[in-house]
PDB file of C-alpha atoms in Angstrom:
ATOM      1  CA  UNK H  10      -0.811  -2.562  53.634  1.00 57.00           C
ATOM      2  CA  UNK H  11      -0.252  -5.788  51.712  1.00 76.00           C
ATOM      3  CA  UNK H  12       1.315  -6.175  48.275  1.00 78.00           C
ATOM      4  CA  UNK H  13      -2.046  -6.664  46.521  1.00 79.00           C
ATOM      5  CA  UNK H  14      -3.366  -3.346  47.793  1.00 83.00           C
ATOM      6  CA  UNK H  15      -0.213  -1.563  46.616  1.00 82.00           C
ATOM      7  CA  UNK H  16      -0.496  -3.113  43.149  1.00 85.00           C
ATOM      8  CA  UNK H  17      -4.177  -2.182  42.914  1.00 86.00           C
ATOM      9  CA  UNK H  18      -3.405   1.385  43.959  1.00 87.00           C
ATOM     10  CA  UNK H  19      -0.626   1.693  41.355  1.00 86.00           C
ATOM     11  CA  UNK H  20      -2.909   0.260  38.660  1.00 88.00           C
ATOM     12  CA  UNK H  21      -5.728   2.640  39.573  1.00 89.00           C
ATOM     13  CA  UNK H  22      -3.358   5.630  39.472  1.00 90.00           C
ATOM     14  CA  UNK H  23      -2.053   4.563  36.054  1.00 87.00           C
ATOM     15  CA  UNK H  24      -5.582   4.172  34.651  1.00 88.00           C
ATOM     16  CA  UNK H  25      -6.743   7.531  36.023  1.00 89.00           C
ATOM     17  CA  UNK H  26      -3.624   9.230  34.645  1.00 88.00           C
ATOM     18  CA  UNK H  27      -4.237   7.700  31.223  1.00 83.00           C
ATOM     19  CA  UNK H  28      -7.884   8.773  31.238  1.00 86.00           C
ATOM     20  CA  UNK H  29      -6.936  12.316  32.197  1.00 90.00           C
ATOM     21  CA  UNK H  30      -4.464  12.550  29.297  1.00 86.00           C
ATOM     22  CA  UNK H  31      -7.100  11.228  26.896  1.00 82.00           C
ATOM     23  CA  UNK H  32      -9.647  13.706  28.245  1.00 88.00           C
ATOM     24  CA  UNK H  33      -7.263  16.642  27.788  1.00 89.00           C
ATOM     25  CA  UNK H  34      -6.508  15.521  24.218  1.00 84.00           C
ATOM     26  CA  UNK H  35     -10.226  15.035  23.471  1.00 86.00           C
ATOM     27  CA  UNK H  36     -11.213  18.530  24.605  1.00 88.00           C
ATOM     28  CA  UNK H  37      -8.304  20.090  22.728  1.00 88.00           C
ATOM     29  CA  UNK H  38      -9.353  18.366  19.490  1.00 86.00           C
ATOM     30  CA  UNK H  39     -12.995  19.323  20.041  1.00 87.00           C
ATOM     31  CA  UNK H  40     -11.962  22.988  19.827  1.00 87.00           C
ATOM     32  CA  UNK H  41     -11.112  22.476  16.144  1.00 85.00           C
ATOM     33  CA  UNK H  42     -14.027  23.600  13.926  1.00 83.00           C
ATOM     34  CA  UNK H  43     -16.183  20.759  12.633  1.00 80.00           C
ATOM     35  CA  UNK H  44     -16.457  20.093   8.903  1.00 74.00           C
ATOM     36  CA  UNK H  45     -19.651  21.356   7.291  1.00 69.00           C
ATOM     37  CA  UNK H  46     -19.626  19.087   4.222  1.00 69.00           C
ATOM     38  CA  UNK H  47     -21.550  16.307   5.961  1.00 70.00           C
ATOM     39  CA  UNK H  48     -23.959  18.499   7.883  1.00 72.00           C
ATOM     40  CA  UNK H  49     -24.407  18.520  11.670  1.00 78.00           C
ATOM     41  CA  UNK H  50     -23.088  15.476  13.480  1.00 78.00           C
ATOM     42  CA  UNK H  51     -24.943  13.117  15.785  1.00 73.00           C
ATOM     43  CA  UNK H  52     -23.657  12.660  19.331  1.00 73.00           C
ATOM     44  CA  UNK H  53     -23.213   8.887  18.762  1.00 75.00           C
ATOM     45  CA  UNK H  54     -22.926   8.396  14.987  1.00 74.00           C
ATOM     46  CA  UNK H  55     -21.015  11.594  14.314  1.00 76.00           C
ATOM     47  CA  UNK H  56     -20.673  12.460  10.604  1.00 74.00           C
ATOM     48  CA  UNK H  57     -20.942   8.831   9.478  1.00 73.00           C
ATOM     49  CA  UNK H  58     -24.537   9.018   8.119  1.00 74.00           C
ATOM     50  CA  UNK H  59     -23.645  11.996   5.932  1.00 70.00           C
ATOM     51  CA  UNK H  60     -20.400  10.359   4.783  1.00 69.00           C
ATOM     52  CA  UNK H  61     -22.241   7.191   3.762  1.00 64.00           C
ATOM     53  CA  UNK H  62     -24.721   9.222   1.730  1.00 63.00           C
ATOM     54  CA  UNK H  63     -21.833  10.783  -0.218  1.00 59.00           C
ATOM     55  CA  UNK H  64     -19.597   7.719  -0.540  1.00 56.00           C
ATOM     56  CA  UNK H  65     -20.163   7.513  -4.299  1.00 50.00           C
ATOM     57  CA  UNK H  66     -19.011  11.164  -4.625  1.00 52.00           C
ATOM     58  CA  UNK H  67     -15.682  10.532  -2.892  1.00 52.00           C
ATOM     59  CA  UNK H  68     -13.599  12.207  -5.607  1.00 53.00           C
ATOM     60  CA  UNK H  69     -15.858  15.267  -5.401  1.00 56.00           C
ATOM     61  CA  UNK H  70     -15.619  15.520  -1.626  1.00 56.00           C
ATOM     62  CA  UNK H  71     -11.804  15.656  -1.473  1.00 57.00           C
ATOM     63  CA  UNK H  72     -11.442  18.740  -3.746  1.00 59.00           C
ATOM     64  CA  UNK H  73     -14.363  20.367  -1.922  1.00 59.00           C
ATOM     65  CA  UNK H  74     -12.515  19.980   1.370  1.00 59.00           C
ATOM     66  CA  UNK H  75      -9.487  21.866   0.060  1.00 59.00           C
ATOM     67  CA  UNK H  76     -11.541  24.596  -1.623  1.00 59.00           C
ATOM     68  CA  UNK H  77     -14.279  25.335   0.908  1.00 57.00           C
ATOM     69  CA  UNK H  78     -12.826  24.227   4.243  1.00 58.00           C
ATOM     70  CA  UNK H  79      -9.981  25.555   6.321  1.00 66.00           C
ATOM     71  CA  UNK H  80      -6.608  23.854   6.385  1.00 76.00           C
ATOM     72  CA  UNK H  81      -7.651  21.746   9.346  1.00 81.00           C
ATOM     73  CA  UNK H  82     -11.081  20.454  10.311  1.00 81.00           C
ATOM     74  CA  UNK H  83     -12.621  17.950  12.693  1.00 83.00           C
ATOM     75  CA  UNK H  84     -14.515  14.904  11.446  1.00 79.00           C
ATOM     76  CA  UNK H  85     -16.537  12.910  13.980  1.00 81.00           C
ATOM     77  CA  UNK H  86     -16.024   9.181  13.440  1.00 75.00           C
ATOM     78  CA  UNK H  87     -18.896   8.204  15.684  1.00 75.00           C
ATOM     79  CA  UNK H  88     -18.051   9.638  19.115  1.00 79.00           C
ATOM     80  CA  UNK H  89     -14.335   9.849  18.199  1.00 79.00           C
ATOM     81  CA  UNK H  90     -12.931  13.068  16.705  1.00 83.00           C
ATOM     82  CA  UNK H  91     -10.570  12.765  13.755  1.00 78.00           C
ATOM     83  CA  UNK H  92      -8.465  15.599  12.370  1.00 81.00           C
ATOM     84  CA  UNK H  93      -8.851  16.221   8.614  1.00 78.00           C
ATOM     85  CA  UNK H  94      -6.009  18.024   6.810  1.00 80.00           C
ATOM     86  CA  UNK H  95      -6.746  19.490   3.379  1.00 75.00           C
ATOM     87  CA  UNK H  96      -3.797  21.755   2.576  1.00 77.00           C
ATOM     88  CA  UNK H  97      -0.184  20.946   1.584  1.00 80.00           C
ATOM     89  CA  UNK H  98       1.229  23.158   4.344  1.00 82.00           C
ATOM     90  CA  UNK H  99      -0.520  21.238   7.121  1.00 81.00           C
ATOM     91  CA  UNK H 100      -0.087  17.832   5.490  1.00 80.00           C
ATOM     92  CA  UNK H 101       3.670  18.334   5.055  1.00 82.00           C
ATOM     93  CA  UNK H 102       4.064  18.814   8.812  1.00 81.00           C
ATOM     94  CA  UNK H 103       2.549  15.377   9.434  1.00 77.00           C
ATOM     95  CA  UNK H 104       4.511  13.651   6.656  1.00 74.00           C
ATOM     96  CA  UNK H 105       7.828  14.932   8.005  1.00 74.00           C
ATOM     97  CA  UNK H 106       7.267  13.623  11.511  1.00 69.00           C
ATOM     98  CA  UNK H 107       8.587  10.263  12.679  1.00 65.00           C
ATOM     99  CA  UNK H 108       5.634   9.621  14.990  1.00 67.00           C
ATOM    100  CA  UNK H 109       4.521   5.940  14.864  1.00 64.00           C
ATOM    101  CA  UNK H 110       1.492   5.142  12.733  1.00 64.00           C
ATOM    102  CA  UNK H 111      -1.879   4.922  14.481  1.00 66.00           C
ATOM    103  CA  UNK H 112      -3.153   1.343  14.455  1.00 66.00           C
ATOM    104  CA  UNK H 113      -6.768   2.534  14.732  1.00 66.00           C
ATOM    105  CA  UNK H 114      -6.808   3.658  11.090  1.00 71.00           C
ATOM    106  CA  UNK H 115      -3.982   1.641   9.531  1.00 78.00           C
ATOM    107  CA  UNK H 116      -5.301  -1.434  11.320  1.00 81.00           C
ATOM    108  CA  UNK H 117      -8.116  -1.702   8.759  1.00 86.00           C
ATOM    109  CA  UNK H 118      -5.515  -2.916   6.240  1.00 87.00           C
ATOM    110  CA  UNK H 119      -4.001  -5.635   8.442  1.00 88.00           C
ATOM    111  CA  UNK H 120      -6.491  -8.419   7.496  1.00 90.00           C
ATOM    112  CA  UNK H 121      -5.525  -7.884   3.845  1.00 90.00           C
ATOM    113  CA  UNK H 122      -1.790  -7.031   3.748  1.00 88.00           C
ATOM    114  CA  UNK H 123      -0.675  -7.950   7.266  1.00 86.00           C
ATOM    115  CA  UNK H 124       1.611  -6.019   9.586  1.00 83.00           C
ATOM    116  CA  UNK H 125       4.213  -5.225   6.926  1.00 80.00           C
ATOM    117  CA  UNK H 126       6.356  -2.238   6.019  1.00 79.00           C
ATOM    118  CA  UNK H 127       3.374   0.043   5.370  1.00 79.00           C
ATOM    119  CA  UNK H 128       1.756  -0.528   8.757  1.00 81.00           C
ATOM    120  CA  UNK H 129       4.576  -1.511  11.107  1.00 79.00           C
ATOM    121  CA  UNK H 130       6.602   0.985  13.111  1.00 77.00           C
ATOM    122  CA  UNK H 131       9.538   1.151  15.484  1.00 76.00           C
ATOM    123  CA  UNK H 132      12.199  -1.559  15.372  1.00 83.00           C
ATOM    124  CA  UNK H 133      10.141  -3.856  13.143  1.00 83.00           C
ATOM    125  CA  UNK H 134       9.746  -1.116  10.525  1.00 80.00           C
ATOM    126  CA  UNK H 135      13.455  -0.236  10.699  1.00 81.00           C
ATOM    127  CA  UNK H 136      14.478  -3.894  10.241  1.00 85.00           C
ATOM    128  CA  UNK H 137      12.121  -4.477   7.286  1.00 83.00           C
ATOM    129  CA  UNK H 138      13.143  -1.186   5.694  1.00 82.00           C
ATOM    130  CA  UNK H 139      16.824  -2.084   5.990  1.00 84.00           C
ATOM    131  CA  UNK H 140      16.232  -5.495   4.408  1.00 83.00           C
ATOM    132  CA  UNK H 141      14.298  -4.045   1.455  1.00 81.00           C
ATOM    133  CA  UNK H 142      16.549  -1.073   0.713  1.00 80.00           C
ATOM    134  CA  UNK H 143      19.055  -3.083  -1.363  1.00 79.00           C
ATOM    135  CA  UNK H 144      16.246  -4.693  -3.368  1.00 75.00           C
ATOM    136  CA  UNK H 145      15.199  -1.257  -4.657  1.00 75.00           C
ATOM    137  CA  UNK H 146      18.666  -0.140  -5.728  1.00 75.00           C
ATOM    138  CA  UNK H 147      18.641   1.736  -9.018  1.00 78.00           C
ATOM    139  CA  UNK H 148      20.884  -0.804 -10.753  1.00 81.00           C
ATOM    140  CA  UNK H 149      18.478  -3.596  -9.798  1.00 80.00           C
ATOM    141  CA  UNK H 150      15.404  -1.654 -10.866  1.00 80.00           C
ATOM    142  CA  UNK H 151      16.926  -1.107 -14.330  1.00 84.00           C
ATOM    143  CA  UNK H 152      16.489  -4.825 -15.008  1.00 84.00           C
ATOM    144  CA  UNK H 153      12.716  -4.377 -14.672  1.00 87.00           C
ATOM    145  CA  UNK H 154      12.537  -1.550 -17.221  1.00 88.00           C
ATOM    146  CA  UNK H 155      11.298  -3.836 -20.051  1.00 90.00           C
ATOM    147  CA  UNK H 156       8.524  -5.145 -17.788  1.00 90.00           C
ATOM    148  CA  UNK H 157       7.461  -1.623 -16.859  1.00 90.00           C
ATOM    149  CA  UNK H 158       7.554  -0.628 -20.531  1.00 91.00           C
ATOM    150  CA  UNK H 159       5.373  -3.564 -21.603  1.00 91.00           C
ATOM    151  CA  UNK H 160       2.835  -2.912 -18.831  1.00 90.00           C
ATOM    152  CA  UNK H 161       2.608   0.786 -19.700  1.00 92.00           C
ATOM    153  CA  UNK H 162       2.229  -0.068 -23.368  1.00 92.00           C
ATOM    154  CA  UNK H 163      -0.878  -2.105 -22.527  1.00 91.00           C
ATOM    155  CA  UNK H 164      -2.397   0.963 -20.849  1.00 91.00           C
ATOM    156  CA  UNK H 165      -1.472   3.155 -23.831  1.00 91.00           C
ATOM    157  CA  UNK H 166      -3.137   0.689 -26.203  1.00 90.00           C
ATOM    158  CA  UNK H 167      -6.295   0.763 -24.063  1.00 87.00           C
ATOM    159  CA  UNK H 168      -6.336   4.567 -24.197  1.00 87.00           C
ATOM    160  CA  UNK H 169      -5.837   4.470 -27.946  1.00 85.00           C
ATOM    161  CA  UNK H 170      -8.754   2.073 -28.393  1.00 84.00           C
ATOM    162  CA  UNK H 171     -10.934   4.286 -26.233  1.00 82.00           C
ATOM    163  CA  UNK H 172     -10.132   7.400 -28.256  1.00 82.00           C
ATOM    164  CA  UNK H 173     -11.134   5.570 -31.405  1.00 79.00           C
ATOM    165  CA  UNK H 174     -14.498   4.640 -29.885  1.00 72.00           C
ATOM    166  CA  UNK H 175     -14.929   8.163 -28.520  1.00 64.00           C
ATOM    167  CA  UNK H 176     -14.877   9.570 -32.064  1.00 66.00           C
ATOM    168  CA  UNK H 177     -18.201   7.882 -32.791  1.00 65.00           C
ATOM    169  CA  UNK H 178     -19.832   7.880 -29.349  1.00 67.00           C
ATOM    170  CA  UNK H 179     -19.314   9.559 -26.022  1.00 68.00           C
ATOM    171  CA  UNK H 180     -17.964   6.912 -23.622  1.00 71.00           C
ATOM    172  CA  UNK H 181     -16.436   7.641 -20.230  1.00 75.00           C
ATOM    173  CA  UNK H 182     -13.072   6.098 -19.347  1.00 76.00           C
ATOM    174  CA  UNK H 183     -12.258   5.200 -15.743  1.00 77.00           C
ATOM    175  CA  UNK H 184      -8.612   6.236 -15.644  1.00 81.00           C
ATOM    176  CA  UNK H 185      -8.334   5.626 -11.902  1.00 78.00           C
ATOM    177  CA  UNK H 186      -9.270   1.955 -12.325  1.00 80.00           C
ATOM    178  CA  UNK H 187      -6.889   1.660 -15.277  1.00 86.00           C
ATOM    179  CA  UNK H 188      -3.994   2.985 -13.174  1.00 87.00           C
ATOM    180  CA  UNK H 189      -4.849   0.558 -10.370  1.00 83.00           C
ATOM    181  CA  UNK H 190      -4.782  -2.345 -12.833  1.00 87.00           C
ATOM    182  CA  UNK H 191      -1.455  -1.079 -14.183  1.00 89.00           C
ATOM    183  CA  UNK H 192       0.025  -1.047 -10.670  1.00 88.00           C
ATOM    184  CA  UNK H 193      -1.332  -4.533  -9.997  1.00 85.00           C
ATOM    185  CA  UNK H 194       0.062  -5.819 -13.293  1.00 88.00           C
ATOM    186  CA  UNK H 195       3.533  -4.401 -12.551  1.00 89.00           C
ATOM    187  CA  UNK H 196       3.485  -5.788  -9.015  1.00 85.00           C
ATOM    188  CA  UNK H 197       2.525  -9.293 -10.165  1.00 83.00           C
ATOM    189  CA  UNK H 198       5.137  -9.323 -12.914  1.00 86.00           C
ATOM    190  CA  UNK H 199       8.031  -7.876 -10.905  1.00 85.00           C
ATOM    191  CA  UNK H 200       7.529  -9.439  -7.476  1.00 80.00           C
ATOM    192  CA  UNK H 201       5.870 -12.753  -8.375  1.00 77.00           C
ATOM    193  CA  UNK H 202       6.888 -13.363 -11.975  1.00 78.00           C
ATOM    194  CA  UNK H 203       3.263 -13.822 -13.039  1.00 79.00           C
ATOM    195  CA  UNK H 204       1.841 -12.406 -16.264  1.00 81.00           C
ATOM    196  CA  UNK H 205      -1.793 -12.255 -15.170  1.00 78.00           C
ATOM    197  CA  UNK H 206      -2.934 -10.115 -18.119  1.00 83.00           C
ATOM    198  CA  UNK H 207      -5.146  -8.349 -15.573  1.00 83.00           C
ATOM    199  CA  UNK H 208      -5.212  -5.083 -17.558  1.00 85.00           C
ATOM    200  CA  UNK H 209      -7.104  -6.796 -20.360  1.00 85.00           C
ATOM    201  CA  UNK H 210      -8.885  -9.712 -18.702  1.00 81.00           C
ATOM    202  CA  UNK H 211     -10.479  -9.038 -15.341  1.00 77.00           C
ATOM    203  CA  UNK H 212      -9.283 -11.960 -13.219  1.00 80.00           C
ATOM    204  CA  UNK H 213     -10.773 -13.122  -9.928  1.00 85.00           C
ATOM    205  CA  UNK H 214      -7.711 -11.812  -8.100  1.00 86.00           C
ATOM    206  CA  UNK H 215      -8.009  -8.287  -9.514  1.00 84.00           C
ATOM    207  CA  UNK H 216     -11.748  -8.288  -8.811  1.00 87.00           C
ATOM    208  CA  UNK H 217     -11.032  -9.400  -5.251  1.00 90.00           C
ATOM    209  CA  UNK H 218      -8.471  -6.635  -4.691  1.00 88.00           C
ATOM    210  CA  UNK H 219     -10.905  -3.981  -5.916  1.00 86.00           C
ATOM    211  CA  UNK H 220     -13.736  -5.332  -3.772  1.00 91.00           C
ATOM    212  CA  UNK H 221     -11.489  -5.476  -0.692  1.00 92.00           C
ATOM    213  CA  UNK H 222     -10.522  -1.847  -1.285  1.00 87.00           C
ATOM    214  CA  UNK H 223     -14.185  -0.890  -1.498  1.00 86.00           C
ATOM    215  CA  UNK H 224     -15.056  -2.779   1.693  1.00 90.00           C
ATOM    216  CA  UNK H 225     -12.185  -1.132   3.583  1.00 88.00           C
ATOM    217  CA  UNK H 226     -13.453   2.292   2.510  1.00 81.00           C
ATOM    218  CA  UNK H 227     -17.016   1.410   3.524  1.00 82.00           C
ATOM    219  CA  UNK H 228     -15.787   0.233   6.921  1.00 84.00           C
ATOM    220  CA  UNK H 229     -13.826   3.457   7.380  1.00 79.00           C
ATOM    221  CA  UNK H 230     -16.979   5.567   7.007  1.00 74.00           C
ATOM    222  CA  UNK H 231     -19.311   3.329   9.013  1.00 75.00           C
ATOM    223  CA  UNK H 232     -19.751   2.139  12.567  1.00 72.00           C
ATOM    224  CA  UNK H 233     -17.627  -0.875  11.572  1.00 72.00           C
ATOM    225  CA  UNK H 234     -14.611   1.397  12.011  1.00 74.00           C
ATOM    226  CA  UNK H 235     -15.111   1.156  15.779  1.00 72.00           C
ATOM    227  CA  UNK H 236     -15.517  -2.643  15.856  1.00 79.00           C
ATOM    228  CA  UNK H 237     -12.598  -4.990  16.533  1.00 82.00           C
ATOM    229  CA  UNK H 238     -11.760  -7.382  13.717  1.00 85.00           C
ATOM    230  CA  UNK H 239     -13.186 -10.465  15.440  1.00 86.00           C
ATOM    231  CA  UNK H 240     -16.552  -8.734  15.855  1.00 87.00           C
ATOM    232  CA  UNK H 241     -16.503  -7.047  12.426  1.00 88.00           C
ATOM    233  CA  UNK H 242     -16.051 -10.442  10.726  1.00 90.00           C
ATOM    234  CA  UNK H 243     -19.431 -11.522  12.093  1.00 90.00           C
ATOM    235  CA  UNK H 244     -21.166  -8.831  10.016  1.00 89.00           C
ATOM    236  CA  UNK H 245     -22.204  -9.360   6.391  1.00 91.00           C
ATOM    237  CA  UNK H 246     -19.456  -7.075   5.083  1.00 90.00           C
ATOM    238  CA  UNK H 247     -16.932  -8.677   7.416  1.00 91.00           C
ATOM    239  CA  UNK H 248     -17.706 -12.190   6.183  1.00 93.00           C
ATOM    240  CA  UNK H 249     -17.313 -11.060   2.574  1.00 94.00           C
ATOM    241  CA  UNK H 250     -14.076  -9.290   3.473  1.00 93.00           C
ATOM    242  CA  UNK H 251     -12.692 -12.421   5.097  1.00 94.00           C
ATOM    243  CA  UNK H 252     -13.678 -14.591   2.120  1.00 94.00           C
ATOM    244  CA  UNK H 253     -11.974 -12.250  -0.350  1.00 94.00           C
ATOM    245  CA  UNK H 254      -8.843 -11.965   1.793  1.00 94.00           C
ATOM    246  CA  UNK H 255      -8.598 -15.760   2.009  1.00 94.00           C
ATOM    247  CA  UNK H 256      -8.993 -16.002  -1.757  1.00 93.00           C
ATOM    248  CA  UNK H 257      -6.247 -13.440  -2.426  1.00 91.00           C
ATOM    249  CA  UNK H 258      -3.944 -14.971   0.188  1.00 92.00           C
ATOM    250  CA  UNK H 259      -4.413 -18.424  -1.368  1.00 93.00           C
ATOM    251  CA  UNK H 260      -3.542 -16.991  -4.789  1.00 88.00           C
ATOM    252  CA  UNK H 261      -0.321 -15.358  -3.577  1.00 87.00           C
ATOM    253  CA  UNK H 262       0.654 -18.370  -1.432  1.00 90.00           C
ATOM    254  CA  UNK H 263       0.339 -20.710  -4.419  1.00 89.00           C
ATOM    255  CA  UNK H 264       2.541 -18.409  -6.511  1.00 85.00           C
ATOM    256  CA  UNK H 265       5.167 -18.195  -3.765  1.00 85.00           C
ATOM    257  CA  UNK H 266       5.196 -21.987  -3.378  1.00 89.00           C
ATOM    258  CA  UNK H 267       5.613 -22.461  -7.143  1.00 85.00           C
ATOM    259  CA  UNK H 268       8.475 -19.949  -7.257  1.00 83.00           C
ATOM    260  CA  UNK H 269      10.146 -21.573  -4.257  1.00 85.00           C
ATOM    261  CA  UNK H 270       9.846 -25.003  -5.881  1.00 87.00           C
ATOM    262  CA  UNK H 271      11.289 -23.688  -9.151  1.00 83.00           C
ATOM    263  CA  UNK H 272      14.265 -22.128  -7.349  1.00 82.00           C
ATOM    264  CA  UNK H 273      14.942 -25.371  -5.459  1.00 86.00           C
ATOM    265  CA  UNK H 274      14.806 -27.375  -8.710  1.00 84.00           C
ATOM    266  CA  UNK H 275      17.268 -24.973 -10.355  1.00 82.00           C
ATOM    267  CA  UNK H 276      19.627 -25.363  -7.414  1.00 83.00           C
ATOM    268  CA  UNK H 277      19.412 -29.153  -7.636  1.00 83.00           C
ATOM    269  CA  UNK H 278      20.163 -29.079 -11.375  1.00 81.00           C
ATOM    270  CA  UNK H 279      23.112 -26.758 -10.790  1.00 77.00           C
ATOM    271  CA  UNK H 280      24.516 -28.953  -8.023  1.00 75.00           C
ATOM    272  CA  UNK H 281      24.160 -32.130 -10.148  1.00 68.00           C
ATOM    273  CA  UNK H 282      25.971 -30.587 -13.137  1.00 67.00           C
ATOM    274  CA  UNK H 283      29.721 -31.439 -13.004  1.00 61.00           C
ATOM    275  CA  UNK H 284      32.187 -28.604 -13.307  1.00 57.00           C
ATOM    276  CA  UNK H 285      33.719 -28.196 -16.701  1.00 50.00           C
ATOM    277  CA  UNK H 286      30.965 -29.909 -18.685  1.00 51.00           C
ATOM    278  CA  UNK H 287      30.255 -26.831 -20.743  1.00 51.00           C
ATOM    279  CA  UNK H 288      33.918 -26.431 -21.550  1.00 48.00           C
ATOM    280  CA  UNK H 289      34.157 -30.020 -22.804  1.00 48.00           C
ATOM    281  CA  UNK H 290      31.100 -29.560 -24.985  1.00 50.00           C
ATOM    282  CA  UNK H 291      32.566 -26.430 -26.509  1.00 49.00           C
ATOM    283  CA  UNK H 292      35.810 -28.251 -27.309  1.00 48.00           C
ATOM    284  CA  UNK H 293      33.927 -31.023 -29.082  1.00 48.00           C
TER     285      UNK H 293
END
């Protein structure tokens, strides 16, 4: 028996072993009761058609899962079974584990935010986490308290204006969107030093972030979830997603370049200033 035959035999054994493990896992998951919120599932599309019909009632579906369903249910993402947890007792078990994140679901965020601390795992996650720990020390965060206060005050003023209008007419207030804009405002001010005023004026960047979030959610409940990125970007939603990601990445890259240039200019000014100049000026 030559070397090629041995390698082919080893490869075939490895593939068969992997398929057997996947098959055992698949049949174990299929024993979990299926969710009834989206009706019966199709053998190929799963629960996706029902999920797409109820996408605009997302915030109604989540409480319904915890009230009407068991603590664990099975959701068919096309032909793939996904486990849905809707109770703190079952969710806490998952949150406490150190099992690496599944790229199949977290991978939807990679075109937008990259393979950073949220998505990475293993040694890369440990290295990034160690580098960022000192940046979030309590003494450092205290310096950002005025920024957080100013950003929260903008939200409070918006709520106050809404209550004044609500006295004369019944107007709904999207608090979820307001909190998202608050988070975006704080992030831009603290990490990039940019006062975008996004809580008051809806900028192209904030619109792009919201639209990207919507497209990611739509992909998660459609057949696009099963497509690789290179194929998904050929679809209409994928092309729009890529355009918005490029726009947001260009925005952040320009800010980073401006900050880097400003830091380099400050260093040059500091290096050109002779020692003791300030002392001489004070004496004069």
